[in-house]
XYZ file of C-alpha atoms in Angstrom:
719
model
C -65.701 32.799 -44.811
C -68.955 33.091 -42.679
C -71.941 34.264 -43.471
C -74.919 35.689 -41.637
C -78.359 34.460 -41.271
C -81.037 37.013 -42.788
C -84.037 36.718 -41.097
C -86.535 38.465 -43.189
C -89.805 38.682 -42.308
C -90.964 35.232 -43.946
C -88.042 33.470 -42.294
C -89.145 34.856 -38.818
C -93.513 33.912 -40.037
C -92.240 29.772 -40.573
C -90.107 29.790 -37.278
C -92.898 31.292 -35.589
C -95.588 28.695 -37.209
C -92.624 25.936 -36.049
C -92.706 27.161 -32.695
C -96.500 26.973 -32.043
C -96.569 24.009 -33.413
C -94.248 21.929 -31.150
C -96.200 23.853 -28.436
C -99.340 21.929 -29.802
C -97.288 18.836 -30.170
C -96.130 19.622 -26.299
C -99.801 19.394 -25.572
C -100.671 16.227 -27.659
C -97.102 14.803 -25.203
C -98.058 16.145 -22.315
C -101.785 14.707 -22.968
C -101.219 11.823 -24.007
C -98.620 11.268 -20.825
C -101.018 12.085 -18.536
C -103.612 10.160 -19.550
C -101.610 7.131 -20.023
C -100.358 8.013 -16.136
C -103.515 7.951 -15.339
C -104.611 4.861 -16.902
C -101.530 3.448 -15.088
C -103.036 4.526 -11.625
C -106.283 4.039 -12.002
C -105.952 0.495 -12.830
C -103.096 0.617 -9.755
C -105.374 1.666 -7.372
C -108.099 -1.017 -8.256
C -105.942 -3.758 -7.950
C -104.338 -2.475 -4.283
C -108.199 -1.554 -3.154
C -109.690 -5.877 -3.826
C -106.168 -6.777 -2.852
C -105.909 -5.499 0.263
C -109.282 -6.146 1.733
C -109.185 -9.742 0.714
C -106.077 -9.475 2.249
C -106.974 -8.321 5.795
C -109.175 -11.250 5.872
C -106.552 -13.976 4.702
C -104.690 -13.081 7.598
C -107.179 -14.281 10.368
C -107.919 -16.910 8.175
C -104.379 -18.106 7.567
C -103.909 -17.912 11.476
C -106.933 -20.035 12.219
C -105.996 -21.980 8.877
C -109.844 -22.645 7.981
C -108.800 -24.194 4.139
C -111.555 -23.681 2.692
C -112.139 -20.304 4.014
C -108.833 -19.187 2.646
C -109.590 -21.710 -0.500
C -112.745 -19.500 -1.233
C -111.371 -15.838 -0.398
C -108.039 -16.852 -3.351
C -110.373 -18.125 -5.448
C -112.808 -14.704 -5.392
C -110.180 -12.269 -5.732
C -108.793 -14.288 -9.078
C -112.203 -14.039 -10.763
C -112.675 -10.426 -9.315
C -109.645 -8.867 -10.169
C -106.826 -8.011 -12.187
C -105.374 -10.995 -10.523
C -104.594 -13.325 -12.291
C -102.768 -16.326 -10.522
C -102.212 -16.472 -6.392
C -99.579 -18.581 -4.270
C -99.409 -18.776 -0.282
C -95.960 -20.133 1.036
C -95.316 -20.532 4.603
C -92.598 -19.495 6.258
C -93.287 -21.269 9.652
C -96.056 -23.587 9.507
C -97.698 -22.243 13.029
C -101.421 -23.449 14.137
C -103.091 -22.561 17.604
C -105.035 -24.937 19.645
C -108.163 -23.752 17.248
C -107.065 -24.235 14.524
C -106.595 -28.534 15.034
C -110.206 -28.802 16.805
C -111.427 -26.169 13.818
C -110.304 -29.015 11.066
C -110.680 -32.306 13.334
C -114.082 -33.513 13.107
C -114.620 -32.305 16.984
C -114.948 -28.787 16.430
C -117.612 -28.823 19.209
C -115.156 -30.030 22.083
C -113.536 -26.115 22.194
C -113.223 -26.476 25.890
C -111.777 -29.583 26.066
C -107.880 -29.779 26.783
C -105.292 -30.943 24.017
C -102.599 -32.616 24.313
C -99.106 -34.759 22.620
C -99.777 -33.168 19.054
C -98.028 -35.564 16.813
C -97.582 -36.828 12.731
C -95.979 -39.054 10.868
C -92.188 -38.686 11.001
C -91.868 -38.737 7.495
C -93.748 -35.250 7.190
C -92.212 -33.743 10.469
C -92.069 -33.152 13.992
C -93.976 -31.009 16.154
C -93.234 -28.377 19.093
C -95.486 -26.994 21.460
C -95.398 -23.071 21.802
C -96.872 -20.419 24.553
C -100.564 -19.349 24.118
C -101.742 -22.748 22.827
C -99.725 -22.472 20.059
C -97.639 -26.074 17.901
C -94.928 -25.247 15.154
C -94.634 -27.864 12.686
C -90.933 -28.705 11.757
C -91.296 -29.713 8.369
C -88.967 -33.010 7.089
C -86.972 -33.251 3.005
C -89.742 -34.439 2.036
C -92.595 -33.409 3.124
C -95.073 -31.924 0.139
C -96.586 -28.425 1.389
C -99.286 -29.076 -1.363
C -100.538 -32.510 0.027
C -101.846 -31.441 3.918
C -100.817 -32.141 6.894
C -102.551 -35.008 9.078
C -102.276 -34.524 13.324
C -103.041 -36.912 15.903
C -103.800 -35.662 19.274
C -105.527 -36.397 22.746
C -108.745 -34.472 23.837
C -109.147 -34.675 27.651
C -111.347 -33.512 29.863
C -112.950 -34.171 33.345
C -111.318 -37.999 32.750
C -112.168 -38.556 29.899
C -110.098 -39.044 26.708
C -110.913 -39.309 23.175
C -108.261 -40.374 19.998
C -108.579 -37.255 16.897
C -107.280 -36.278 13.527
C -107.056 -32.658 11.980
C -106.239 -32.009 8.864
C -104.690 -28.330 7.977
C -103.000 -27.198 4.079
C -99.666 -25.761 4.330
C -99.997 -24.493 0.880
C -102.057 -22.963 -1.574
C -102.188 -20.946 -4.954
C -104.964 -20.583 -7.514
C -105.671 -19.258 -10.931
C -107.693 -18.013 -13.709
C -108.904 -20.382 -16.076
C -106.364 -21.924 -18.912
C -103.670 -19.442 -17.531
C -100.950 -21.260 -16.577
C -97.682 -19.862 -13.969
C -95.304 -21.783 -15.755
C -96.179 -19.530 -18.971
C -94.544 -16.616 -17.917
C -90.548 -18.633 -17.666
C -91.622 -20.023 -21.152
C -93.496 -16.991 -23.015
C -91.078 -14.153 -23.647
C -93.742 -12.004 -25.572
C -96.981 -12.696 -22.493
C -94.869 -11.267 -19.856
C -95.050 -8.129 -20.043
C -98.183 -7.738 -20.037
C -98.172 -9.671 -16.069
C -96.544 -7.630 -13.360
C -95.684 -10.581 -10.690
C -95.253 -9.205 -7.198
C -95.466 -10.465 -3.608
C -96.544 -9.758 0.399
C -95.400 -11.003 3.256
C -97.287 -11.690 6.442
C -95.716 -11.744 9.315
C -96.646 -13.775 12.495
C -95.313 -12.825 16.119
C -93.029 -10.526 14.228
C -91.542 -12.793 12.370
C -92.205 -14.033 8.661
C -94.856 -16.512 8.078
C -96.496 -16.341 5.361
C -95.526 -14.975 1.420
C -98.083 -13.914 -0.851
C -96.750 -14.451 -4.587
C -99.661 -13.086 -7.263
C -99.572 -11.828 -10.777
C -101.022 -9.083 -12.301
C -102.586 -9.271 -15.350
C -101.969 -5.593 -17.253
C -102.956 -6.360 -20.936
C -106.086 -4.039 -20.535
C -103.650 -1.136 -19.283
C -101.484 -1.771 -22.202
C -104.620 -2.295 -25.002
C -106.110 1.284 -23.599
C -102.771 2.996 -23.344
C -102.140 1.526 -27.086
C -105.759 2.964 -27.881
C -105.251 6.220 -26.701
C -102.112 6.559 -28.166
C -103.267 5.477 -32.358
C -106.085 7.787 -31.461
C -103.916 10.875 -29.896
C -101.912 10.600 -32.948
C -104.650 10.756 -36.219
C -105.743 13.950 -33.571
C -102.124 15.331 -33.803
C -101.447 14.456 -37.974
C -104.805 16.147 -38.333
C -104.404 18.972 -36.282
C -101.330 20.091 -37.856
C -102.400 19.781 -41.139
C -105.356 22.094 -40.096
C -102.967 24.188 -38.994
C -100.587 24.287 -41.672
C -103.186 24.839 -43.774
C -103.822 27.403 -42.038
C -100.458 29.425 -41.461
C -99.808 28.106 -45.160
C -103.313 30.861 -46.259
C -101.997 33.618 -43.889
C -98.667 33.635 -45.064
C -100.102 33.855 -48.575
C -103.356 36.012 -47.760
C -102.293 38.807 -45.095
C -98.414 38.622 -44.833
C -97.320 38.108 -49.031
C -100.342 40.060 -50.125
C -100.752 42.050 -47.823
C -97.816 42.701 -45.466
C -94.537 42.609 -47.471
C -95.788 44.584 -49.964
C -97.183 47.479 -48.748
C -94.032 46.842 -46.742
C -92.187 47.417 -50.073
C -93.857 49.597 -51.711
C -93.536 51.982 -47.878
C -89.959 50.915 -48.005
C -90.036 52.651 -51.721
C -91.812 55.475 -50.289
C -89.256 56.325 -48.260
C -86.247 56.294 -50.158
C -88.187 58.702 -52.405
C -89.362 60.663 -49.956
C -85.319 61.021 -48.716
C -84.323 61.314 -52.322
C -86.373 64.177 -52.600
C -86.210 66.378 -49.276
C -88.927 64.830 -47.963
C -91.086 65.290 -49.847
C -94.295 62.676 -50.865
C -94.609 61.150 -54.401
C -98.579 61.889 -54.444
C -98.542 60.369 -57.695
C -97.652 56.473 -56.889
C -100.773 54.223 -57.074
C -101.279 52.344 -53.238
C -102.907 48.923 -52.510
C -105.878 50.528 -50.273
C -107.144 53.891 -49.279
C -105.856 52.415 -45.543
C -102.490 52.458 -46.916
C -103.198 55.735 -47.963
C -104.364 57.491 -45.916
C -100.825 56.181 -43.456
C -99.012 57.464 -45.891
C -100.568 60.575 -45.906
C -100.209 60.904 -42.375
C -96.177 59.719 -42.567
C -95.334 63.074 -44.646
C -97.175 64.909 -42.308
C -94.753 62.914 -39.268
C -92.016 63.927 -40.981
C -93.297 67.705 -42.365
C -93.359 68.280 -38.566
C -90.182 66.493 -37.168
C -88.336 68.535 -39.306
C -89.491 71.519 -37.301
C -88.591 69.758 -34.652
C -84.906 68.575 -35.169
C -84.208 72.018 -36.506
C -85.973 73.744 -33.109
C -84.090 71.576 -31.303
C -80.446 71.613 -32.685
C -81.165 76.138 -33.027
C -81.884 75.329 -29.264
C -79.079 73.464 -28.466
C -76.793 75.195 -30.750
C -78.478 78.307 -28.056
C -77.609 76.359 -25.328
C -74.076 75.588 -25.916
C -73.140 79.262 -26.789
C -75.396 80.880 -23.204
C -72.807 78.482 -21.110
C -69.868 77.732 -22.766
C -69.679 80.540 -24.811
C -68.543 84.400 -24.108
C -70.928 86.907 -26.441
C -69.420 89.800 -26.610
C -65.670 88.073 -27.746
C -66.710 84.189 -28.970
C -64.153 83.685 -25.826
C -65.022 80.211 -24.594
C -66.359 81.317 -21.065
C -64.916 80.406 -17.140
C -66.995 77.146 -17.273
C -64.953 76.125 -20.576
C -61.216 77.136 -18.623
C -63.214 75.487 -15.446
C -63.840 72.051 -17.812
C -60.522 72.593 -19.670
C -58.125 72.268 -16.347
C -60.272 69.085 -14.989
C -59.242 67.939 -18.098
C -55.506 68.625 -17.392
C -56.104 66.698 -13.776
C -57.061 63.916 -15.507
C -54.763 63.640 -18.189
C -51.971 65.092 -15.760
C -50.685 68.217 -18.263
C -47.863 70.430 -17.915
C -48.464 74.177 -19.012
C -48.377 77.319 -16.760
C -51.678 78.900 -16.328
C -52.242 82.894 -16.145
C -54.825 85.066 -15.049
C -55.560 89.007 -16.787
C -57.536 91.310 -15.471
C -58.459 94.409 -17.955
C -57.440 96.909 -14.840
C -58.717 99.692 -16.502
C -61.636 99.570 -17.800
C -63.883 100.632 -15.381
C -62.486 103.918 -15.622
C -62.478 104.257 -20.051
C -65.702 102.985 -19.586
C -66.892 106.450 -17.723
C -64.671 107.787 -20.051
C -65.396 107.196 -23.560
C -68.960 104.829 -23.499
C -69.669 101.411 -23.321
C -69.749 100.934 -27.623
C -65.984 101.955 -27.030
C -64.952 99.880 -24.783
C -66.818 96.887 -25.734
C -64.331 97.720 -29.318
C -61.356 98.510 -26.590
C -62.580 94.911 -25.266
C -62.454 93.575 -27.907
C -58.683 94.429 -29.183
C -58.231 93.640 -26.084
C -58.855 90.148 -26.877
C -57.346 89.631 -30.523
C -53.979 91.093 -29.294
C -52.947 88.604 -26.688
C -55.070 85.845 -29.191
C -52.329 86.956 -32.375
C -49.786 86.974 -29.101
C -50.123 82.611 -29.344
C -49.692 82.963 -32.819
C -46.419 84.718 -33.419
C -44.217 83.228 -30.855
C -46.038 79.544 -31.866
C -47.771 78.245 -28.537
C -50.246 75.692 -29.723
C -51.995 75.091 -26.758
C -52.987 77.783 -26.089
C -56.456 79.723 -24.723
C -57.892 82.637 -23.670
C -60.699 83.064 -21.526
C -63.504 85.286 -20.391
C -65.024 84.823 -17.120
C -66.175 88.498 -16.979
C -65.985 91.966 -17.469
C -62.846 92.846 -17.764
C -61.399 89.235 -15.884
C -59.705 87.065 -18.177
C -58.539 83.153 -18.173
C -55.667 81.482 -19.817
C -53.813 78.174 -20.286
C -50.761 77.206 -21.875
C -50.238 73.683 -21.699
C -46.336 71.590 -22.311
C -44.856 75.138 -21.893
C -41.703 75.945 -19.844
C -40.902 78.979 -17.659
C -38.684 81.011 -21.203
C -41.143 80.045 -23.052
C -43.788 81.776 -20.495
C -41.206 84.905 -19.615
C -41.021 85.451 -23.464
C -44.665 85.587 -23.726
C -44.832 87.950 -20.719
C -42.666 90.346 -22.167
C -43.623 90.139 -25.326
C -47.495 90.848 -24.818
C -45.936 93.347 -21.727
C -44.952 95.701 -24.284
C -48.332 95.008 -27.028
C -50.474 96.020 -23.682
C -48.392 99.242 -23.234
C -48.184 100.644 -26.814
C -52.328 99.316 -26.447
C -52.599 101.366 -24.185
C -51.319 104.203 -25.456
C -53.761 104.227 -29.049
C -56.461 104.194 -26.538
C -55.712 107.155 -24.305
C -54.771 105.239 -20.967
C -53.603 106.281 -18.263
C -51.975 103.387 -16.168
C -51.686 100.639 -17.458
C -54.328 99.062 -19.318
C -53.559 95.617 -18.229
C -51.757 93.366 -14.992
C -51.543 89.152 -15.516
C -50.486 86.850 -13.724
C -49.055 82.482 -14.094
C -48.294 79.681 -12.213
C -47.402 76.462 -12.898
C -49.925 74.333 -13.378
C -51.088 72.620 -10.267
C -51.598 68.545 -10.829
C -52.776 68.226 -7.047
C -55.126 71.096 -6.680
C -57.921 71.789 -7.108
C -59.928 74.339 -9.589
C -60.667 76.754 -6.067
C -56.844 76.481 -4.849
C -55.815 77.345 -7.972
C -57.887 80.436 -8.772
C -57.057 81.306 -5.209
C -53.133 81.199 -6.478
C -53.576 82.911 -9.342
C -55.601 85.579 -7.490
C -52.061 86.085 -5.932
C -50.361 86.201 -8.932
C -52.187 88.864 -10.121
C -52.263 91.270 -6.766
C -47.698 90.233 -6.835
C -48.337 91.516 -10.990
C -50.374 94.538 -9.846
C -47.844 96.052 -6.862
C -44.361 95.444 -8.425
C -43.311 97.588 -11.929
C -44.126 94.577 -14.084
C -47.242 94.188 -16.032
C -46.976 90.647 -14.968
C -45.283 88.253 -12.819
C -44.856 84.804 -13.473
C -44.202 81.429 -10.479
C -41.056 79.416 -10.835
C -42.411 75.366 -10.733
C -39.323 74.864 -8.740
C -41.688 76.545 -5.712
C -44.278 74.033 -5.871
C -42.282 70.333 -6.433
C -41.972 70.152 -2.554
C -45.657 70.730 -1.932
C -45.663 68.503 -4.307
C -44.070 65.561 -2.536
C -45.764 66.266 0.762
C -49.252 65.758 -0.807
C -48.202 61.910 -2.628
C -46.835 61.043 1.035
C -50.266 62.131 3.283
C -52.019 60.504 0.478
C -49.278 56.986 0.580
C -49.559 56.625 4.726
C -53.610 57.978 4.063
C -54.506 54.481 2.239
C -51.786 52.315 3.898
C -53.153 53.253 7.410
C -56.660 53.730 6.719
C -56.781 57.224 7.783
C -60.214 58.138 6.438
C -63.345 57.786 6.952
C -66.930 57.035 4.878
C -69.754 59.804 5.688
C -73.188 58.598 3.473
C -74.429 61.972 2.191
C -75.540 64.437 -0.820
C -79.090 62.327 -0.742
C -81.479 61.963 -4.610
C -85.272 62.141 -3.845
C -87.594 60.354 -5.802
C -90.034 63.513 -7.840
C -92.750 61.744 -7.272
C -92.747 60.721 -3.211
C -90.280 62.808 -2.516
C -87.937 59.984 -0.865
C -84.477 58.514 -0.679
C -83.325 57.349 -3.553
C -79.790 57.191 -3.351
C -77.315 58.217 -1.036
C -73.683 59.128 -2.363
C -70.296 57.720 0.778
C -68.345 60.809 0.891
C -64.357 60.485 2.413
C -63.720 61.777 4.738
C -59.857 62.119 4.774
C -57.306 62.920 7.488
C -53.341 63.995 7.470
C -50.439 62.748 9.047
C -51.993 65.871 11.102
C -54.744 64.607 11.743
C -56.266 67.857 9.311
C -59.225 67.414 6.431
C -57.327 66.588 2.281
C -59.773 67.895 -0.044
C -60.652 64.700 -1.881
C -59.618 66.367 -5.483
C -55.987 66.411 -4.081
C -56.217 62.795 -2.946
C -57.297 61.288 -6.686
C -55.082 63.289 -8.262
C -52.113 61.956 -6.622
C -53.702 58.977 -5.988
C -53.141 58.325 -9.047
C -50.203 59.098 -9.748
C -48.393 57.195 -7.513
C -49.950 54.240 -9.267
C -52.844 53.697 -5.232
C -56.543 54.853 -6.769
C -57.206 51.488 -7.486
C -56.650 49.818 -4.122
C -57.975 52.899 -1.668
C -61.190 51.887 -4.202
C -61.404 48.681 -3.892
C -61.406 49.766 0.212
C -64.524 52.351 -0.335
C -65.977 49.159 -1.562
C -64.927 46.901 1.027
C -66.627 48.890 3.025
C -69.674 50.113 2.249
C -70.522 46.485 2.168
C -70.422 46.340 5.003
C -72.182 49.333 6.096
C -75.663 47.606 3.678
C -74.659 44.476 5.600
C -75.105 46.535 9.054
C -78.085 49.172 7.913
C -81.548 47.946 6.659
C -82.303 50.150 4.362
C -84.666 50.727 0.558
C -82.303 53.086 -0.642
C -78.976 52.887 -3.170
C -75.156 53.636 -1.969
C -73.301 56.141 -4.822
C -69.505 55.308 -5.088
C -67.157 57.483 -6.733
C -64.249 55.165 -8.813
C -60.800 56.606 -10.607
C -60.820 55.673 -13.986
C -57.758 54.029 -13.920
C -60.091 51.063 -11.440
C -62.417 50.483 -14.395
C -59.201 49.624 -16.731
C -57.726 47.565 -14.072
C -59.094 43.218 -15.103
C -57.789 42.659 -12.020
C -60.115 45.276 -10.291
C -63.277 43.634 -12.265
C -61.790 39.991 -11.210
C -61.657 41.253 -7.893
C -64.814 42.465 -7.984
C -66.992 39.618 -8.823
C -65.485 37.816 -6.566
C -66.920 40.031 -3.585
C -69.918 40.351 -5.281
C -69.780 36.488 -6.114
C -70.227 35.789 -2.180
C -72.770 38.993 -1.783
C -75.563 38.922 -3.818
C -77.419 40.778 -2.209
C -75.198 43.707 -1.471
C -74.654 44.374 -4.705
C -78.206 45.502 -5.584
C -78.436 48.471 -3.083
C -74.864 49.774 -4.845
C -74.242 52.241 -7.773
C -71.290 53.003 -9.400
C -70.970 57.087 -10.754
C -68.709 58.513 -13.305
C -68.742 62.121 -13.673
C -69.798 63.116 -17.701
C -66.241 64.674 -18.163
C -64.079 61.313 -17.218
C -66.088 58.934 -18.977
C -65.732 60.626 -22.401
C -62.054 60.500 -21.486
C -62.551 56.399 -23.111
C -66.005 55.514 -24.039
C -64.990 51.771 -25.066
C -63.414 51.573 -20.768
C -66.938 52.797 -19.137
C -69.107 50.344 -21.673
C -67.208 48.099 -20.427
C -67.261 48.283 -17.207
C -70.341 49.027 -17.353
C -71.306 45.913 -18.708
C -69.410 43.755 -16.094
C -71.580 45.869 -13.260
C -75.110 44.998 -14.702
C -73.230 41.215 -14.380
C -72.976 41.551 -10.633
C -76.259 43.446 -9.926
C -74.913 46.517 -9.672
C -75.919 50.165 -11.252
C -74.199 52.805 -12.858
C -74.446 56.906 -12.572
C -73.099 59.157 -15.027
C -73.547 62.306 -13.359
C -73.100 66.221 -14.695
C -73.526 64.503 -18.088
C -72.595 67.866 -20.144
C -73.809 68.172 -23.994
C -70.026 68.764 -23.964
C -68.947 65.736 -22.749
C -71.245 63.822 -25.077
C -74.344 64.411 -27.101
C -77.529 63.685 -25.981
C -77.840 60.416 -28.809
C -74.951 58.655 -27.487
C -76.387 58.066 -24.200
C -78.555 55.274 -25.086
C -75.219 53.384 -26.019
C -73.780 53.993 -21.894
C -76.417 50.964 -20.728
C -77.185 53.574 -17.994
C -79.615 53.393 -14.874
C -79.252 56.909 -13.048
C -78.300 60.001 -15.563
C -77.922 63.362 -13.496
C -77.177 66.969 -15.322
C -75.272 68.598 -14.765
C -76.624 71.872 -12.584
C -75.725 74.322 -14.937
C -78.417 72.547 -17.121
C -81.163 72.635 -14.168
C -80.904 75.249 -12.076
C -83.619 78.722 -12.996
C -85.526 76.719 -15.779
C -88.935 77.570 -14.382
C -88.035 81.254 -16.663
C -85.547 79.372 -19.336
C -87.043 77.738 -22.740
C -84.185 76.414 -23.952
C -83.237 74.595 -20.680
C -86.563 73.658 -21.043
C -86.227 72.343 -24.342
C -82.983 70.700 -23.464
C -84.445 68.539 -20.765
C -87.399 67.410 -22.552
C -85.149 66.019 -25.158
C -82.827 64.470 -22.120
C -86.194 62.712 -20.509
C -87.309 61.574 -23.941
C -83.968 59.186 -24.454
C -84.943 58.348 -20.824
C -87.875 56.939 -20.935
C -87.525 54.828 -24.370
C -84.023 54.425 -22.552
C -85.240 53.021 -18.987
C -82.984 55.290 -17.556
C -83.335 57.368 -14.061
C -82.915 61.366 -14.681
C -81.787 63.060 -12.034
C -81.390 67.478 -11.278
C -78.522 68.376 -9.768
C -78.420 70.985 -7.148
C -82.127 71.956 -7.818
C -83.001 74.262 -4.560
C -86.042 77.124 -5.753
C -89.557 75.754 -5.730
C -90.572 77.063 -9.450
C -87.215 75.010 -10.824
C -89.015 71.647 -8.344
C -92.171 72.414 -9.666
C -90.479 72.647 -13.512
C -88.446 69.712 -13.687
C -92.055 67.566 -12.166
C -93.382 69.102 -14.890
C -91.140 68.340 -17.552
C -90.710 64.718 -16.607
C -87.482 64.313 -14.618
C -87.415 61.499 -12.058
C -85.805 62.483 -8.867
C -83.290 65.704 -7.679
C -80.716 66.687 -5.133
C -80.734 70.369 -3.567
C -77.433 69.751 -1.569
C-alpha cells in the first residue's frame, strides 16, 4: 500500500528551515573555497613574479657563464622566496669567447684573438662553433658538479699568451637545513612541496633545465587555519539559526498561526453547518482575528448574494438564448447545436420543418391571446404524437412566429410516413376546433444530410415545405434513396482533393487586442476545389474526410503548409489552425506533431490549435490530453464559440486554455443587455485567475466594443 505524505504547515516550515540552512551552508562552503583559492592564487602569483624576474636575469648570466653572478642570483631566490632549492642542469655545454676571458686572468684582453681551446681528455673535448661560440662535449667520466679547466692561446700583433679559464656547468643551491633528497624518503613532507621545472633555450635548442622546489607549507597552514575558523563560525551560525527557527515556530507559528488557523477551521465548519451564520459567542484569540472573522462573515453574506444573482442571471441568459418564451420549446439556436452534434457523431434520421400557415389570419380574426393559445396547443399536439408513436429521440423546436422544426433521430422512412399521416389527421381536427378555414399547417421531412451544412439543410427543408404546400396533403417526405448518390460523389471529391492537394491556404479572420488594436492572431483558412475547379464547402469537406478516415491526413497537410508560411514570413502575431477531433484522438498524429516541432521549436510558439467548444465537450479528456501535449511543444490552445451549453464556466479552468473565444450570441448587442454583461464579467474574472486571454466574437458595433473594453475582455474579432 502506498502512503501519501501529508505536508502540514509544521513540515513545510521544517523543510523551509532546512532549505535555509542548506543555503547558509552553501554560502559558507562557497566563501571557504573562494578564500582558499585566493590564498593559493596569491601564493602562486608571488612565486611566479619573484622567479620570473630572477630567471630573466639568470638567462644572460648563463650565457656569460658568470659563476659568482649565477650563484648569487640563485642564493637570492632561495633566501627571499618560497623556493627551497634550485638545481641547474645543462643540456648543452655552450660557452663563448667572453666566457673564457671573464673566467681567466686576462679579462682585460677582450680585443685579443683566441685559438686552440682545449681541456683535459678525461672531461671531454671542445668544438668551435660560429660567432666565437664553443661547445664542450663531455665524456662519460665528466662530473658536472666540478668546474672544467680550459686552456687556450691569446694572440695579438705577433704576441702569444698561454691562458687558462675555469667554467662551472652545474649549480645547486638550497635553503639552510633543507635537503632535497629528503623528499624521496619522507612521504609525510612531500605534500608540502611542489617540484617545478623550467627550460632555457639557446640557438633554438634546450640549453639549461632549472628544477626548483616550492615550499607550500605556508599555504597549507593558512588553509588549515581558514578551515578551522569557518567551521567554528558555521556551527555557531547553525546553532543561532536553530534557536531562532525554534523560537519562531513555537511563538509565532504554533501558538499564534496554527492555533488561529484551527480556530478559523472550526469557525468555518460551524458557519457552513449553520447556513453561513457566524457564532459570535465563540472565544477568540485576539482582537485582530476577531475583526477578521467579522469581515469574513460580511464577505460570505455578500458572496451568497452575488452567487444567487449570478445563478439567476445565468438561468435567465440560458432561457433567453436557448428557449422560446411562449411554448418553452428549444429555439433555433438549440436546433442548430443539435444538428452540429449529429454532424459530429454521424447520426441518422430525419429533419423536418412545420409552419402554422394560418396563424396570421387567425391572429387578425381572434386576437393575439387566442393565437398564443393556438400556438401552445399546436406544440402539445406535435409532442403528444411523438409520445403516442414512441419516437424516443424526437424534438420539436420553435424558431419564431409560426415557424417550427423537428429532428427525429434514428427513425426509418416508414416510421416518418406513419407519423406524418397521424399528425396530418390531428392537425385537421385541430383546425376544425379553432374554426380555421384552410389547412392549419404544412410540414416536410428530409433525411439528415451528414455532409451538408446547417444552411443547406434549412434550404432543403424550405424546398420540401413548398412541395407540401402545393400538394393535396399536409406533408411531404423526401426518400433517403434520393441522397445516397450525392454522398458517394462528395466522398470521392474529398478523397481526390486530399490526395491531389487541391487546396490553398488563406490567412484571415483577424483578432485584435482591445488595448492597442494590434493583430494577435489570424486563422488558416483552407480554400478547397473539386475536380471541376469549383470551391468546396469546408464544413461538408471535414464531415466527409472524417467519414472516410482522411481527416488526420488533411490536418497534417494544413500544419505543414502553415509551418512553411511562418518560416517564409516575419510577423509577430500567431496563426490559428483548426483541427478535427479525430486528430486529437490519434496517437500517431501526436507523435508526428512532436517530431515536427522538435525541429521547429521557434515555429511552434506562433501556432495556436483551435477546437470548437461543442467538439471539445464531446470528449473532454481527449481535449485535455491534447492541450497538455501542445504546451509541451510550445504551441497554444484556443477554445472557440464557447457556450455555457457546452461547458460550465467553472470547468474552463480545468482545460488548460491559452485563449477563449466566446460565442457571438453572448457578445453582440451587449451594451444595453445587463444579463450578458454579468455573464462576460464572470468569464473575464475566470480568465484572469487562470491566465486565459478572453476574446469576444463577431463584434462590430462601437458601443459593444466599448462595453467589452470596460468589462475587461482582452481582444475582439469583428469578421
